[in-house]
PDB file of C-alpha atoms in Angstrom:
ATOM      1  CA  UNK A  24      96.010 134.088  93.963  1.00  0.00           C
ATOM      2  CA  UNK A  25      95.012 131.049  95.216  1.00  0.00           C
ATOM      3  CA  UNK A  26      97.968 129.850  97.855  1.00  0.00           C
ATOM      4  CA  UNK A  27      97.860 126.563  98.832  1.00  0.00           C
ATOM      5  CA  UNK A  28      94.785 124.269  97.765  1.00  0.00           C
ATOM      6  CA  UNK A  29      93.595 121.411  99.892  1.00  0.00           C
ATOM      7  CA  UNK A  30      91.058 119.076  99.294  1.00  0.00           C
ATOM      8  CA  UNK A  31      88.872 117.930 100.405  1.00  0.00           C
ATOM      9  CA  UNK A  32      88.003 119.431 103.054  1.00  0.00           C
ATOM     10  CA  UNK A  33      86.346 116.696 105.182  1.00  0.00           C
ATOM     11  CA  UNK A  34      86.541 113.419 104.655  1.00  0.00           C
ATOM     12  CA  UNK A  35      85.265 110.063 106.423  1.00  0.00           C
ATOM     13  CA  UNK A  36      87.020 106.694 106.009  1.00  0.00           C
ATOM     14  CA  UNK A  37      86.693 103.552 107.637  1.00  0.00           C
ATOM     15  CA  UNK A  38      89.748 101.549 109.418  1.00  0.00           C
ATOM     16  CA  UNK A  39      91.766 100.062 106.678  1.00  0.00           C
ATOM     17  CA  UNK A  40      90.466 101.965 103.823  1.00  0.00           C
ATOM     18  CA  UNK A  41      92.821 104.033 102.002  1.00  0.00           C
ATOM     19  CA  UNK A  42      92.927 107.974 101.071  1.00  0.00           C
ATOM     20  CA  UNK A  43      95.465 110.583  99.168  1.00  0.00           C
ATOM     21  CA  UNK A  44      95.151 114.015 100.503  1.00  0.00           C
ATOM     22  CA  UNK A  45      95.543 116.188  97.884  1.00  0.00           C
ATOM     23  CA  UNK A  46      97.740 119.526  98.511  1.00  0.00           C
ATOM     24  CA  UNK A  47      98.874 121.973  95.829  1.00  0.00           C
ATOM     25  CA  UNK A  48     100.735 125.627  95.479  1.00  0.00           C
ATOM     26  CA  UNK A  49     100.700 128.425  93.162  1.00  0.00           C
ATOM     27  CA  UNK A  50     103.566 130.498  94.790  1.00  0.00           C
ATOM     28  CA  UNK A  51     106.439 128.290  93.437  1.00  0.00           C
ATOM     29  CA  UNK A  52     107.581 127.663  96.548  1.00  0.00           C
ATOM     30  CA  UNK A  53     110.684 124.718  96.617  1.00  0.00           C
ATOM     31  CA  UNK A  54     109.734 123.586 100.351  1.00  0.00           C
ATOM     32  CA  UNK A  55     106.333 121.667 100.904  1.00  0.00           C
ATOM     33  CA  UNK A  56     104.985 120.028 104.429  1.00  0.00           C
ATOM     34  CA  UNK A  57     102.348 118.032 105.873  1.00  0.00           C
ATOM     35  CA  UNK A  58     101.857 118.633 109.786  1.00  0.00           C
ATOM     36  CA  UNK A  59      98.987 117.303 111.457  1.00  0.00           C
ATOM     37  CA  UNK A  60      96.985 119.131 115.045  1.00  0.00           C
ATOM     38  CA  UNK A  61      95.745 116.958 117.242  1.00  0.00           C
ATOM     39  CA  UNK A  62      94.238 118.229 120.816  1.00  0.00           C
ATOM     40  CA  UNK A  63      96.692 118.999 123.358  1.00  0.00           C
ATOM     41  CA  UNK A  64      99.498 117.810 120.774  1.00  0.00           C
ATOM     42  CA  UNK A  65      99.966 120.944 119.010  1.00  0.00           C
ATOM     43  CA  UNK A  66     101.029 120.748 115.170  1.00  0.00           C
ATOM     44  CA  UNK A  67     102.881 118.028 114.412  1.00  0.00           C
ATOM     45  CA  UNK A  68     105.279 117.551 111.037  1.00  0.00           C
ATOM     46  CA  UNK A  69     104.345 114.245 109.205  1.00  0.00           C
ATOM     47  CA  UNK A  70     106.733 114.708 105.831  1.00  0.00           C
ATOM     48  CA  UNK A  71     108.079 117.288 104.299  1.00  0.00           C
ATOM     49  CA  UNK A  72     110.010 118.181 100.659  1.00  0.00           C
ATOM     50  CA  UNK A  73     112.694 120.830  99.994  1.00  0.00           C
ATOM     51  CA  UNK A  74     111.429 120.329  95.946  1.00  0.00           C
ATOM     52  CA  UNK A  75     110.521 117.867  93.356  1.00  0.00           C
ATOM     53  CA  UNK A  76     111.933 114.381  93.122  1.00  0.00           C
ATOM     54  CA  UNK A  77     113.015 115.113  97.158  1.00  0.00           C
ATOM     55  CA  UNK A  78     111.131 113.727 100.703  1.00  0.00           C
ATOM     56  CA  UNK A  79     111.747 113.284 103.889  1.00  0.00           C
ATOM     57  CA  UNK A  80     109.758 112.102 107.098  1.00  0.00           C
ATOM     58  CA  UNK A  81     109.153 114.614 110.293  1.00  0.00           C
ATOM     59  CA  UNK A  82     107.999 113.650 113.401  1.00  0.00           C
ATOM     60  CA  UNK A  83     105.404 111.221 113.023  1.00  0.00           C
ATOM     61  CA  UNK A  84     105.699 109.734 109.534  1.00  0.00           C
ATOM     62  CA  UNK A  85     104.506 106.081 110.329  1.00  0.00           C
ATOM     63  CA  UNK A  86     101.321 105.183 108.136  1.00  0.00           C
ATOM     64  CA  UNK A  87     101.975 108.044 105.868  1.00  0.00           C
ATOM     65  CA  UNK A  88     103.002 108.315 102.421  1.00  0.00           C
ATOM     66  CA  UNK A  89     104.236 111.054 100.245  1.00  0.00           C
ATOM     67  CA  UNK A  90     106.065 111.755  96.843  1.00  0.00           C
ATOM     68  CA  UNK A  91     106.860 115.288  95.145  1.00  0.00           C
ATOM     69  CA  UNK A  92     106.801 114.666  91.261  1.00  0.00           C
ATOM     70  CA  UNK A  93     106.139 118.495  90.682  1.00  0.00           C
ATOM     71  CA  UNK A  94     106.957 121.578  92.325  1.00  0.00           C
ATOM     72  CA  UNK A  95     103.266 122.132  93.450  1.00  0.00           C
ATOM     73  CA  UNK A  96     101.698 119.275  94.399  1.00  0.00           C
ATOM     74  CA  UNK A  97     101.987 117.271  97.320  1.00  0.00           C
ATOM     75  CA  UNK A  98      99.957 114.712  97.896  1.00  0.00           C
ATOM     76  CA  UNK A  99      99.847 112.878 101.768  1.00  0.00           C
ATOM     77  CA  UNK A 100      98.765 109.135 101.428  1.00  0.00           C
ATOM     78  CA  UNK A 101      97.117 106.761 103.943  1.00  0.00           C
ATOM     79  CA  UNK A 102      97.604 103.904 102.833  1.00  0.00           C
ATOM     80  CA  UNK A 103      95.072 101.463 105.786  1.00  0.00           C
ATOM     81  CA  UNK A 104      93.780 104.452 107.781  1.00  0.00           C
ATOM     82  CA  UNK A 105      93.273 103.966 111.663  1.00  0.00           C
ATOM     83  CA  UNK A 106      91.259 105.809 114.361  1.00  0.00           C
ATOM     84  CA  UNK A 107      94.493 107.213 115.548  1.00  0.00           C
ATOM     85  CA  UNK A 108      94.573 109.185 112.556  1.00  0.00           C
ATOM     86  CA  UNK A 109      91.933 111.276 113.133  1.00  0.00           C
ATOM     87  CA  UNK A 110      93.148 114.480 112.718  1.00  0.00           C
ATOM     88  CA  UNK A 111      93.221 117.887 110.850  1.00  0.00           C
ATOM     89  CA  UNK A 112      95.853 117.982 108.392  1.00  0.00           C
ATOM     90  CA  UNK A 113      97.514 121.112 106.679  1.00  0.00           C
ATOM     91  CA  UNK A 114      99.815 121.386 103.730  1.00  0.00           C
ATOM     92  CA  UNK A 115     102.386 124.015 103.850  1.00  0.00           C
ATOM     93  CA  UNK A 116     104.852 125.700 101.927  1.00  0.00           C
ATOM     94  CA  UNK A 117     107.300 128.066 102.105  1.00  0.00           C
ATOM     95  CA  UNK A 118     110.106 129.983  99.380  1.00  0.00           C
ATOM     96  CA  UNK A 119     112.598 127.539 100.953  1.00  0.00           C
ATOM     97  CA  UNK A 120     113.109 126.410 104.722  1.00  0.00           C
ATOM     98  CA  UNK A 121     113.663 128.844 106.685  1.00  0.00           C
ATOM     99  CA  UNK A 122     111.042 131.035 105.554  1.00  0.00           C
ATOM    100  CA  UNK A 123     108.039 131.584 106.911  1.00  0.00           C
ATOM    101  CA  UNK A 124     105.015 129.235 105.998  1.00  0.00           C
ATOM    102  CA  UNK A 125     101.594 129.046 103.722  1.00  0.00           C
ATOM    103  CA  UNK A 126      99.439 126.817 105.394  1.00  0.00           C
ATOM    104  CA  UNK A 127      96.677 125.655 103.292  1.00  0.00           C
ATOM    105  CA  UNK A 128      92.679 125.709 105.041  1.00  0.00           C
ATOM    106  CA  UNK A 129      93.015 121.996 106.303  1.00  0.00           C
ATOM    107  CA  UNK A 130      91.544 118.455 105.792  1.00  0.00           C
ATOM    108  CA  UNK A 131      89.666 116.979 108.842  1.00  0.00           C
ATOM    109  CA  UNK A 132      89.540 113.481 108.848  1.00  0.00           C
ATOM    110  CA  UNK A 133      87.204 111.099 110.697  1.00  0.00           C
ATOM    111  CA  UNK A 134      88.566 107.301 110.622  1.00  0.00           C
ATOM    112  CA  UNK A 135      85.630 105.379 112.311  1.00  0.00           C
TER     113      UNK A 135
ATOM    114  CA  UNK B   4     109.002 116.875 125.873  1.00  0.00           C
ATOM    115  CA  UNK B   5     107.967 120.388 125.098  1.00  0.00           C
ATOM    116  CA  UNK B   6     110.681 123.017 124.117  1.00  0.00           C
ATOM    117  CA  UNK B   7     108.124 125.694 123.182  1.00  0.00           C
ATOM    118  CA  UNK B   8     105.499 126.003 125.798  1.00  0.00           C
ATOM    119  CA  UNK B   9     102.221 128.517 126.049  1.00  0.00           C
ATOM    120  CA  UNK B  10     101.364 128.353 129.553  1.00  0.00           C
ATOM    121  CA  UNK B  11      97.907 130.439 129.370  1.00  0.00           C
ATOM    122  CA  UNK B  12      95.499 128.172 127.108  1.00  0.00           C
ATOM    123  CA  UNK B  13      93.392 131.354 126.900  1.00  0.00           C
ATOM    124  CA  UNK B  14      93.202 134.943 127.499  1.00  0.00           C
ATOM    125  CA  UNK B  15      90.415 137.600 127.225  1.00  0.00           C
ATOM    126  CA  UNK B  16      90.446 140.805 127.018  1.00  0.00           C
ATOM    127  CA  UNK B  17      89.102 144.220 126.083  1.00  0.00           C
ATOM    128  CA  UNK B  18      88.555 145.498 122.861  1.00  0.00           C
ATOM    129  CA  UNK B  19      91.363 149.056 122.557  1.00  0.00           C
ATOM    130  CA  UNK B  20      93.355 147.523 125.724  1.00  0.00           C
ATOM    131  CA  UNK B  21      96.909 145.768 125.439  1.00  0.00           C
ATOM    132  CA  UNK B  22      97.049 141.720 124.843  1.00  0.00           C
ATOM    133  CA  UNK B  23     100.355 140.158 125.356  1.00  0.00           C
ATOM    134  CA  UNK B  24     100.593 136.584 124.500  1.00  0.00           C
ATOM    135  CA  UNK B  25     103.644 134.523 126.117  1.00  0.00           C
ATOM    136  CA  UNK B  26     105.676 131.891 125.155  1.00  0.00           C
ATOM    137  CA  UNK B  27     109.154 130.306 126.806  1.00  0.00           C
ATOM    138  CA  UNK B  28     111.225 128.032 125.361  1.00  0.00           C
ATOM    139  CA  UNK B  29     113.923 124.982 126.422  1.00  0.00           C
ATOM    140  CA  UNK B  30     116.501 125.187 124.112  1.00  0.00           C
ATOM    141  CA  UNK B  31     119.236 127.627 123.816  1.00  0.00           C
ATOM    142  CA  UNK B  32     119.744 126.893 120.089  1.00  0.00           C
ATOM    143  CA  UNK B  33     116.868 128.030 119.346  1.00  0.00           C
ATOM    144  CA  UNK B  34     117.627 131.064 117.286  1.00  0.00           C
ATOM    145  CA  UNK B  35     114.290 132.114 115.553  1.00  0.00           C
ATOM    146  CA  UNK B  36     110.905 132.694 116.019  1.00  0.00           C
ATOM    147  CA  UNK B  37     107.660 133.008 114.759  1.00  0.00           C
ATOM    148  CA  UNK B  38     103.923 133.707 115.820  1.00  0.00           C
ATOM    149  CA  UNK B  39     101.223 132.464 113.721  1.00  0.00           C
ATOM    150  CA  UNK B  40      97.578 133.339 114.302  1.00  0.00           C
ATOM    151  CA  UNK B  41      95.403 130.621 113.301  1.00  0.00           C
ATOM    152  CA  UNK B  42      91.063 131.301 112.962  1.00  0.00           C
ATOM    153  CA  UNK B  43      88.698 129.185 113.473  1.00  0.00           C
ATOM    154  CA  UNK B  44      88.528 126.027 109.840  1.00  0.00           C
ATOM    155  CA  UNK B  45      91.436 127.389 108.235  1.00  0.00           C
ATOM    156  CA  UNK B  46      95.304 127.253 108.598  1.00  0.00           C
ATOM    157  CA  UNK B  47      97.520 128.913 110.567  1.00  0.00           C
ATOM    158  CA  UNK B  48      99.196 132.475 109.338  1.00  0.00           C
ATOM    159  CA  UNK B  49     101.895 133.952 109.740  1.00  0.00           C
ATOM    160  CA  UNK B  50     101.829 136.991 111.790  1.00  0.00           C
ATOM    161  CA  UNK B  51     105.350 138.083 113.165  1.00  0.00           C
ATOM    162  CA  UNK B  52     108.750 137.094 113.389  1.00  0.00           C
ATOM    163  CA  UNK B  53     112.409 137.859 115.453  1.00  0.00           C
ATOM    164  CA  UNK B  54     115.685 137.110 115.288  1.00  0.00           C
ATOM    165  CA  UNK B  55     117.841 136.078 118.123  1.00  0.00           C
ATOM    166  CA  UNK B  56     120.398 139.008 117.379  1.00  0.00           C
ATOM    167  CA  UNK B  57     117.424 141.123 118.282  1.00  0.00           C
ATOM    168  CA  UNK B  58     115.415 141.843 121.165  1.00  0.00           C
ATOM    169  CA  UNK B  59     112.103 143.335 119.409  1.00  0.00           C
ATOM    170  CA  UNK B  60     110.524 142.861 116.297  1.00  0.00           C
ATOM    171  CA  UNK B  61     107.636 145.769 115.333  1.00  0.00           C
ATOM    172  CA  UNK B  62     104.712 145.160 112.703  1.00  0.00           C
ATOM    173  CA  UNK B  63     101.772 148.391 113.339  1.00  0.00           C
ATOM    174  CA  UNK B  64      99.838 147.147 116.035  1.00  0.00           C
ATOM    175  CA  UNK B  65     102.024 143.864 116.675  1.00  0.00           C
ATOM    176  CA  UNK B  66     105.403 143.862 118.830  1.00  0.00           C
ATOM    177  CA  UNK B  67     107.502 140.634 119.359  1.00  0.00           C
ATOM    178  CA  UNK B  68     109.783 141.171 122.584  1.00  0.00           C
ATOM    179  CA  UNK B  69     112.677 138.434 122.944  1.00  0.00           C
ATOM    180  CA  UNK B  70     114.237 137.916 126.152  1.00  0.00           C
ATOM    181  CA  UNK B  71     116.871 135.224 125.458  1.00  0.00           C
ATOM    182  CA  UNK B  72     118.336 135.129 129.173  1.00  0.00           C
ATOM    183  CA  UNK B  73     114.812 133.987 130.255  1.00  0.00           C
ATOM    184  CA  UNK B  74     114.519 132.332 127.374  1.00  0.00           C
ATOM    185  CA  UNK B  75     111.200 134.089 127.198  1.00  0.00           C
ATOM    186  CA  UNK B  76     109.302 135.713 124.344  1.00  0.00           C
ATOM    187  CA  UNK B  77     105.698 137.650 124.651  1.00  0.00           C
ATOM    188  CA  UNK B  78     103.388 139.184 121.434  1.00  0.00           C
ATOM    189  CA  UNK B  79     102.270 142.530 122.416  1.00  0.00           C
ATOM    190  CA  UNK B  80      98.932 143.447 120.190  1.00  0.00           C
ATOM    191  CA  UNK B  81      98.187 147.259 120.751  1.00  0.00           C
ATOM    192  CA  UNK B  82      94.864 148.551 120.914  1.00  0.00           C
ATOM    193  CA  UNK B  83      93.111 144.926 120.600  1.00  0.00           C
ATOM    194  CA  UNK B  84      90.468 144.694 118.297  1.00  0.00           C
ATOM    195  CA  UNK B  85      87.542 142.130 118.022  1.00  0.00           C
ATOM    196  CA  UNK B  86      88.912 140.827 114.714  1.00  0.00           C
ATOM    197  CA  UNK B  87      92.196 139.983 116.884  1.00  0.00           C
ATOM    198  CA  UNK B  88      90.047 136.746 118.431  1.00  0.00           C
ATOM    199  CA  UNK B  89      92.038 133.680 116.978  1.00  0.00           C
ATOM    200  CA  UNK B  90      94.555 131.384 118.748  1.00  0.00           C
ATOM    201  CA  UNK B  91      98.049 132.262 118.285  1.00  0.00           C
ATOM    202  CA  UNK B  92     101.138 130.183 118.217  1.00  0.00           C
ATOM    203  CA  UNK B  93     104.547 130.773 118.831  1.00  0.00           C
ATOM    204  CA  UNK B  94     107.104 128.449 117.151  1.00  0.00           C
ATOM    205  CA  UNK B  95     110.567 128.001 117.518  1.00  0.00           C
ATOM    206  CA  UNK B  96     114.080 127.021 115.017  1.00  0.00           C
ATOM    207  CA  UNK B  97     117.290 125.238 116.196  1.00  0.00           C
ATOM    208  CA  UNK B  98     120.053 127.098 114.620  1.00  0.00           C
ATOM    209  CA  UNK B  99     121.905 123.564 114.072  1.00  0.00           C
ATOM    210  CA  UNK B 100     119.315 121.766 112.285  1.00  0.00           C
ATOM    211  CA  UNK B 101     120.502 122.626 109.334  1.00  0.00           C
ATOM    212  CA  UNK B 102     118.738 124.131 105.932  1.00  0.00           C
ATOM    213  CA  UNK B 103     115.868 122.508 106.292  1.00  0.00           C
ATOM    214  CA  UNK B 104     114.751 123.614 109.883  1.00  0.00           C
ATOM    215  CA  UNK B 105     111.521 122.698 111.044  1.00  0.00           C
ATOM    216  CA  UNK B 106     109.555 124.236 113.287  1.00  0.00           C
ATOM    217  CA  UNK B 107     108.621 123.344 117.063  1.00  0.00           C
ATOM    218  CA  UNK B 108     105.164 124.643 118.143  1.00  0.00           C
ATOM    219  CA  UNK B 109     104.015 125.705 121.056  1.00  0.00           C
ATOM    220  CA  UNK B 110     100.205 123.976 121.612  1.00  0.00           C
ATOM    221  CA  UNK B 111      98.817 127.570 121.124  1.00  0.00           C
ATOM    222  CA  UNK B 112      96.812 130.231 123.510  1.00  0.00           C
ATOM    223  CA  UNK B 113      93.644 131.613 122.083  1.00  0.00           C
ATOM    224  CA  UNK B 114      92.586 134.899 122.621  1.00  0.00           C
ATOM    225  CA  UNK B 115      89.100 136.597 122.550  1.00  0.00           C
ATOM    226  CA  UNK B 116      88.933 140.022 122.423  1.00  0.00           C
ATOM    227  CA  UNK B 117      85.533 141.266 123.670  1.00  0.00           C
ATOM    228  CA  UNK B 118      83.821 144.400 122.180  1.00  0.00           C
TER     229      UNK B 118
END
């Protein structure tokens, strides 16, 4: 029972390259989330899906990407990373949105 | 603008005593919430939940006491145990936003529970 996968699990990128996060679920779950936890910033929603074919942006989409094609992935694009994006990111999901969420182990990522 | 705040960054204490973990919130339409207990290079999970129609939630060792006048919550963990040593964080839903409701997070307080 594997819950939510997310690789990889570090990752190192320099300003302007480009990176996919890659985030899937084995629970079936219809809602999916990216948040991101920054120091002092708590966790922060990036984009979020209440199921396939459906997206929407949280709190801090800007220089973020998604797209839902299938119920269990959910993959979280950069598409020209930047220092401020340093972060750990974690995928979430839940049975829909009100319940309580999965959070996957995280991605750090270092944008020198 | 926080609506969910943690006030204590950290707490210690003994392993078999009492740990209660606060949180206060903003908003009045807030009308659910959640603690999540988050170790050390992995995500956060969830731990305990209450409803604003109630003013405690129990789970064995784990108690959630809601005090919607003070707009106040607090995670009782009875007897603490080493294992307990994680930061925890209380998170918040706004009845009016709807299906898709989205948390708000508190910043977290991380407890350490020495043997």
């Amino acid at each position: 029972n594997a819950g939510v996968t997310q690789t990889p699990k570090f990752q190192v990128l320099k300003t302007g390259q480009s990176m996919t996060l890659q985030c899937a679920q084995d629970m079936n779950h219809e809602y999916m989330s990216w948040y991101r936890q920054d120091p002092g910033m708590g966790l922060r929603l990036i984009h979020y899906s209440v199921g396939a074919g459906i997206t929407d942006q949280g709190e801090v989409p800007n220089g973020y990407n998604v797209s839902r094609s299938t119920t269990e992935d959910f993959p979280l694009r950069l598409l020209s990373a930047a220092p401020s994006q340093t972060s750990v990111y974690f995928c979430a999901s839940s049975r829909q949105g009100g319940s309580p969420l999965h959070f996957g182990n995280g991605t750090r990522l270092t944008v020198t | 603008d926080q609506q969910v705040k943690q006030n204590s960054p950290s707490l210690s204490v003994q392993e078999g005593r009492i740990s209660i973990l606060n949180c206060d919130y903003t908003n009045s339409m807030f009308d659910y919430f959640l603690w999540y207990k988050k170790y050390p290079a992995e995500g956060p999970t969830f731990l305990i939940s209450i409803s604003s129609i109630k003013d405690k939630n129990e789970d064995g060792r784990f108690t959630v006491f809601l005090n919607k006048s003070a707009k106040h919550l607090s995670l009782h963990i009875v007897p603490s145990q080493p294992g307990d040593s994680a930061v925890y964080f209380c998170a918040a839903k706004n009845k009016n936003a709807g299906n898709n409701r989205k948390l708000i997070w508190g910043l977290g307080t991380s407890l350490a529970v020495n043997p």
